[in-house]
mmCIF file of C-alpha atoms and ligand atoms in Angstrom:
data_model
loop_
_atom_site.group_PDB
_atom_site.id
_atom_site.type_symbol
_atom_site.label_atom_id
_atom_site.label_comp_id
_atom_site.label_asym_id
_atom_site.label_seq_id
_atom_site.Cartn_x
_atom_site.Cartn_y
_atom_site.Cartn_z
ATOM 1 C CA UNK A 10 23.603 19.378 -2.062
ATOM 2 C CA UNK A 11 24.016 16.459 -4.471
ATOM 3 C CA UNK A 12 22.659 16.050 -7.803
ATOM 4 C CA UNK A 13 19.396 14.410 -6.527
ATOM 5 C CA UNK A 14 18.886 16.755 -3.804
ATOM 6 C CA UNK A 15 19.181 19.687 -6.179
ATOM 7 C CA UNK A 16 16.450 18.060 -8.364
ATOM 8 C CA UNK A 17 14.362 17.471 -5.528
ATOM 9 C CA UNK A 18 14.749 21.185 -4.282
ATOM 10 C CA UNK A 19 13.855 22.347 -7.906
ATOM 11 C CA UNK A 20 11.020 19.800 -9.049
ATOM 12 C CA UNK A 21 9.735 18.113 -5.787
ATOM 13 C CA UNK A 22 6.447 18.873 -4.704
ATOM 14 C CA UNK A 23 5.309 18.528 -1.026
ATOM 15 C CA UNK A 24 1.928 16.940 -0.724
ATOM 16 C CA UNK A 25 1.564 16.860 3.089
ATOM 17 C CA UNK A 26 4.171 16.918 5.891
ATOM 18 C CA UNK A 27 5.027 13.443 5.243
ATOM 19 C CA UNK A 28 4.627 12.908 1.517
ATOM 20 C CA UNK A 29 6.722 14.206 -1.265
ATOM 21 C CA UNK A 30 5.826 13.945 -5.084
ATOM 22 C CA UNK A 31 8.650 13.363 -7.543
ATOM 23 C CA UNK A 32 6.429 12.716 -10.464
ATOM 24 C CA UNK A 33 8.081 15.184 -12.693
ATOM 25 C CA UNK A 34 11.508 13.428 -13.001
ATOM 26 C CA UNK A 35 11.446 9.989 -10.906
ATOM 27 C CA UNK A 36 8.442 7.938 -10.768
ATOM 28 C CA UNK A 37 5.901 9.005 -13.512
ATOM 29 C CA UNK A 38 7.886 11.189 -15.987
ATOM 30 C CA UNK A 39 11.458 9.929 -15.690
ATOM 31 C CA UNK A 40 14.524 11.646 -16.453
ATOM 32 C CA UNK A 41 16.967 9.084 -17.871
ATOM 33 C CA UNK A 42 20.183 10.902 -17.292
ATOM 34 C CA UNK A 43 19.196 11.533 -13.881
ATOM 35 C CA UNK A 44 18.234 7.915 -13.529
ATOM 36 C CA UNK A 45 21.663 6.735 -14.733
ATOM 37 C CA UNK A 46 23.424 8.789 -12.083
ATOM 38 C CA UNK A 47 21.248 7.114 -9.399
ATOM 39 C CA UNK A 48 22.202 3.557 -10.851
ATOM 40 C CA UNK A 49 25.942 4.730 -10.931
ATOM 41 C CA UNK A 50 25.931 6.027 -7.290
ATOM 42 C CA UNK A 51 24.319 2.672 -5.898
ATOM 43 C CA UNK A 52 26.494 0.610 -8.058
ATOM 44 C CA UNK A 53 29.698 2.529 -7.002
ATOM 45 C CA UNK A 54 28.669 2.327 -3.385
ATOM 46 C CA UNK A 55 27.989 -1.572 -3.546
ATOM 47 C CA UNK A 56 30.410 -2.679 -5.983
ATOM 48 C CA UNK A 57 32.605 -4.558 -3.707
ATOM 49 C CA UNK A 58 29.711 -6.380 -1.849
ATOM 50 C CA UNK A 59 29.293 -9.502 -4.086
ATOM 51 C CA UNK A 60 25.964 -8.587 -5.273
ATOM 52 C CA UNK A 61 24.513 -11.236 -7.567
ATOM 53 C CA UNK A 62 20.828 -9.743 -8.016
ATOM 54 C CA UNK A 63 18.904 -6.775 -7.401
ATOM 55 C CA UNK A 64 15.516 -6.895 -5.942
ATOM 56 C CA UNK A 65 12.870 -4.071 -6.156
ATOM 57 C CA UNK A 66 8.998 -3.743 -6.098
ATOM 58 C CA UNK A 67 6.908 -2.724 -9.040
ATOM 59 C CA UNK A 68 6.512 -0.152 -10.247
ATOM 60 C CA UNK A 69 8.437 2.859 -9.069
ATOM 61 C CA UNK A 70 11.519 0.745 -7.928
ATOM 62 C CA UNK A 71 12.028 -0.565 -11.605
ATOM 63 C CA UNK A 72 13.802 2.339 -13.004
ATOM 64 C CA UNK A 73 16.587 2.873 -10.487
ATOM 65 C CA UNK A 74 16.894 -0.968 -9.924
ATOM 66 C CA UNK A 75 17.416 -1.522 -13.424
ATOM 67 C CA UNK A 76 20.122 1.249 -13.815
ATOM 68 C CA UNK A 77 21.822 -0.098 -10.813
ATOM 69 C CA UNK A 78 21.909 -3.582 -12.286
ATOM 70 C CA UNK A 79 23.117 -2.248 -15.534
ATOM 71 C CA UNK A 80 26.240 -0.842 -13.702
ATOM 72 C CA UNK A 81 26.622 -3.706 -11.412
ATOM 73 C CA UNK A 82 26.094 -6.099 -14.340
ATOM 74 C CA UNK A 83 23.616 -8.342 -12.479
ATOM 75 C CA UNK A 84 19.815 -9.365 -13.186
ATOM 76 C CA UNK A 85 17.296 -7.182 -11.825
ATOM 77 C CA UNK A 86 14.142 -8.838 -10.168
ATOM 78 C CA UNK A 87 10.868 -6.809 -9.413
ATOM 79 C CA UNK A 88 8.294 -8.197 -6.949
ATOM 80 C CA UNK A 89 4.925 -8.117 -8.453
ATOM 81 C CA UNK A 90 1.999 -6.541 -6.521
ATOM 82 C CA UNK A 91 -0.579 -8.650 -8.526
ATOM 83 C CA UNK A 92 -0.492 -12.371 -8.925
ATOM 84 C CA UNK A 93 0.009 -13.602 -12.505
ATOM 85 C CA UNK A 94 -2.390 -16.274 -13.638
ATOM 86 C CA UNK A 95 0.752 -18.197 -14.968
ATOM 87 C CA UNK A 96 2.739 -18.004 -11.706
ATOM 88 C CA UNK A 97 0.328 -19.386 -9.034
ATOM 89 C CA UNK A 98 2.285 -21.798 -6.886
ATOM 90 C CA UNK A 99 6.154 -21.308 -7.700
ATOM 91 C CA UNK A 100 6.191 -18.097 -5.667
ATOM 92 C CA UNK A 101 7.595 -16.573 -2.487
ATOM 93 C CA UNK A 102 5.197 -14.137 -1.024
ATOM 94 C CA UNK A 103 5.334 -11.403 1.721
ATOM 95 C CA UNK A 104 2.900 -8.654 2.956
ATOM 96 C CA UNK A 105 3.599 -5.007 2.362
ATOM 97 C CA UNK A 106 1.750 -1.975 3.671
ATOM 98 C CA UNK A 107 1.452 0.545 1.009
ATOM 99 C CA UNK A 108 2.434 4.050 2.347
ATOM 100 C CA UNK A 109 0.949 5.811 -0.562
ATOM 101 C CA UNK A 110 -2.188 3.751 -1.042
ATOM 102 C CA UNK A 111 -2.852 2.895 2.813
ATOM 103 C CA UNK A 112 -3.618 -0.830 1.706
ATOM 104 C CA UNK A 113 -1.974 -4.214 2.337
ATOM 105 C CA UNK A 114 -0.581 -5.694 -0.693
ATOM 106 C CA UNK A 115 0.856 -9.170 -1.213
ATOM 107 C CA UNK A 116 4.078 -9.130 -3.252
ATOM 108 C CA UNK A 117 5.472 -11.954 -5.007
ATOM 109 C CA UNK A 118 8.543 -13.409 -6.574
ATOM 110 C CA UNK A 119 9.018 -16.568 -8.830
ATOM 111 C CA UNK A 120 11.047 -19.110 -6.847
ATOM 112 C CA UNK A 121 13.187 -19.715 -9.709
ATOM 113 C CA UNK A 122 14.709 -16.405 -9.620
ATOM 114 C CA UNK A 123 16.345 -16.357 -5.969
ATOM 115 C CA UNK A 124 18.328 -19.051 -4.379
ATOM 116 C CA UNK A 125 20.529 -19.844 -1.506
ATOM 117 C CA UNK A 126 23.683 -18.534 -3.519
ATOM 118 C CA UNK A 127 22.181 -15.136 -4.211
ATOM 119 C CA UNK A 128 23.568 -11.962 -2.384
ATOM 120 C CA UNK A 129 20.616 -9.528 -3.073
ATOM 121 C CA UNK A 130 20.769 -5.741 -3.062
ATOM 122 C CA UNK A 131 17.348 -4.343 -2.441
ATOM 123 C CA UNK A 132 16.561 -0.984 -4.057
ATOM 124 C CA UNK A 133 13.575 1.482 -4.052
ATOM 125 C CA UNK A 134 12.446 5.008 -4.699
ATOM 126 C CA UNK A 135 11.611 6.056 -1.174
ATOM 127 C CA UNK A 136 12.050 4.835 2.392
ATOM 128 C CA UNK A 137 9.376 5.882 4.704
ATOM 129 C CA UNK A 138 8.343 3.344 7.499
ATOM 130 C CA UNK A 139 10.260 0.379 5.946
ATOM 131 C CA UNK A 140 7.392 -1.882 4.999
ATOM 132 C CA UNK A 141 8.673 -2.325 1.231
ATOM 133 C CA UNK A 142 12.057 -3.251 2.523
ATOM 134 C CA UNK A 143 10.856 -5.475 5.345
ATOM 135 C CA UNK A 144 8.698 -7.398 2.574
ATOM 136 C CA UNK A 145 11.892 -7.830 0.363
ATOM 137 C CA UNK A 146 13.885 -8.855 3.494
ATOM 138 C CA UNK A 147 11.039 -11.503 4.088
ATOM 139 C CA UNK A 148 11.214 -12.869 0.560
ATOM 140 C CA UNK A 149 14.998 -12.926 0.554
ATOM 141 C CA UNK A 150 14.874 -15.079 4.063
ATOM 142 C CA UNK A 151 12.168 -17.233 2.471
ATOM 143 C CA UNK A 152 14.549 -18.069 -0.353
ATOM 144 C CA UNK A 153 17.492 -18.576 2.017
ATOM 145 C CA UNK A 154 19.473 -15.999 0.111
ATOM 146 C CA UNK A 155 21.678 -13.314 1.815
ATOM 147 C CA UNK A 156 21.179 -9.635 2.112
ATOM 148 C CA UNK A 157 23.808 -7.618 0.442
ATOM 149 C CA UNK A 158 22.449 -4.198 1.236
ATOM 150 C CA UNK A 159 19.734 -1.660 0.609
ATOM 151 C CA UNK A 160 19.657 1.563 -1.546
ATOM 152 C CA UNK A 161 16.922 4.026 -1.643
ATOM 153 C CA UNK A 162 16.967 7.133 -3.751
ATOM 154 C CA UNK A 163 15.071 9.316 -1.162
ATOM 155 C CA UNK A 164 14.712 8.453 2.631
ATOM 156 C CA UNK A 165 12.594 10.476 4.840
ATOM 157 C CA UNK A 166 14.603 10.335 7.888
ATOM 158 C CA UNK A 167 11.965 11.347 10.268
ATOM 159 C CA UNK A 168 10.021 8.192 9.632
ATOM 160 C CA UNK A 169 10.607 4.669 10.832
ATOM 161 C CA UNK A 170 12.546 2.959 7.955
ATOM 162 C CA UNK A 171 15.889 4.312 8.597
ATOM 163 C CA UNK A 172 16.169 2.998 12.039
ATOM 164 C CA UNK A 173 14.631 -0.476 11.077
ATOM 165 C CA UNK A 174 17.441 -0.754 8.649
ATOM 166 C CA UNK A 175 20.168 0.264 10.940
ATOM 167 C CA UNK A 176 18.588 -2.064 13.620
ATOM 168 C CA UNK A 177 18.955 -5.019 11.226
ATOM 169 C CA UNK A 178 22.490 -4.143 10.429
ATOM 170 C CA UNK A 179 22.088 -3.791 6.765
ATOM 171 C CA UNK A 180 24.620 -1.837 4.649
ATOM 172 C CA UNK A 181 22.401 1.118 3.485
ATOM 173 C CA UNK A 182 22.635 4.037 1.222
ATOM 174 C CA UNK A 183 20.147 6.827 0.774
ATOM 175 C CA UNK A 184 21.124 9.336 -1.916
ATOM 176 C CA UNK A 185 18.937 12.199 -0.495
ATOM 177 C CA UNK A 186 17.935 12.235 2.911
ATOM 178 C CA UNK A 187 15.165 14.231 4.091
ATOM 179 C CA UNK A 188 14.914 15.631 7.727
ATOM 180 C CA UNK A 189 11.490 17.120 7.560
ATOM 181 C CA UNK A 190 8.689 18.472 4.985
ATOM 182 C CA UNK A 191 7.201 20.648 7.721
ATOM 183 C CA UNK A 192 5.833 23.989 7.014
ATOM 184 C CA UNK A 193 5.928 23.583 3.128
ATOM 185 C CA UNK A 194 9.757 23.253 3.109
ATOM 186 C CA UNK A 195 12.013 20.577 2.345
ATOM 187 C CA UNK A 196 14.874 20.182 4.738
ATOM 188 C CA UNK A 197 17.853 17.904 3.794
ATOM 189 C CA UNK A 198 19.346 15.973 6.725
ATOM 190 C CA UNK A 199 22.713 16.768 5.419
ATOM 191 C CA UNK A 200 24.400 18.376 2.460
ATOM 192 C CA UNK A 201 26.885 16.294 0.271
HETATM 193 P P1 5GP B 304 7.654 2.110 3.154
HETATM 194 O O1 5GP B 304 7.246 0.971 2.785
HETATM 195 O O2 5GP B 304 9.236 2.498 3.705
HETATM 196 O O3 5GP B 304 6.788 2.729 4.326
HETATM 197 O O4 5GP B 304 7.427 3.273 1.858
HETATM 198 C C1 5GP B 304 8.127 3.158 0.860
HETATM 199 C C2 5GP B 304 7.401 2.959 -0.524
HETATM 200 O O5 5GP B 304 6.108 3.902 -0.482
HETATM 201 C C3 5GP B 304 8.160 3.282 -1.492
HETATM 202 O O6 5GP B 304 7.970 2.008 -2.278
HETATM 203 C C4 5GP B 304 7.387 4.416 -2.428
HETATM 204 O O7 5GP B 304 6.874 3.799 -3.404
HETATM 205 C C5 5GP B 304 6.091 4.605 -1.318
HETATM 206 N N1 5GP B 304 6.504 6.158 -0.704
HETATM 207 C C6 5GP B 304 6.766 6.336 0.595
HETATM 208 N N2 5GP B 304 6.735 7.598 0.891
HETATM 209 C C7 5GP B 304 6.613 8.267 -0.255
HETATM 210 C C8 5GP B 304 6.571 9.739 -0.766
HETATM 211 O O8 5GP B 304 6.969 10.568 0.226
HETATM 212 N N3 5GP B 304 6.334 9.846 -1.835
HETATM 213 C C9 5GP B 304 6.193 8.904 -3.010
HETATM 214 N N4 5GP B 304 6.005 9.253 -4.091
HETATM 215 N N5 5GP B 304 6.170 7.619 -2.649
HETATM 216 C C10 5GP B 304 6.415 7.179 -1.351
#
């Protein structure tokens, strides 16, 4: 097991057969040392991919994205879930179905921050059915920018997102890969 899988085993909580809670160290209370390793791991994997910017979605994606941006030395953009009053027209938008809230959100990014010269690395905390990644891909294509890859801290391999990313031929890294959450047990897809 790698560092993240060990921590998930220790402090992750299963909410249902398809939802894991990592509030203790990842997306409510945050362990900065762990997040630093997350950023280093993504940066190491994508270091030769000419990444110019990182894109994530607020709020849980910001911490891993920021750490990755620090190590790749590139800016980090987070798509907003709520439209800002000072940012009405100059935005790219996409639709994202929220896995945890079961609602549709419009995410938006200011057009000034992505352009056709960019090669974007998408980062998020979880991959479930791929709606968040698909929304980010939509924004990248609206900006005529290029996809450099996708990194998620935790993928639930039994849901549809993994296949969606593979089908689209996107370079991909999941730091922890969960095969199942059935019967109150976290089963990892492989041990690193
Ligand atoms: P997707 O869009 O791939 O269906 O779901 C990914 C998004 O939903 C992530 O941005 C993440 O915030 C949230 N999410 C999906 N599955 C889980 C989960 O098991 N636990 C938590 N805490 N968030 C999840």
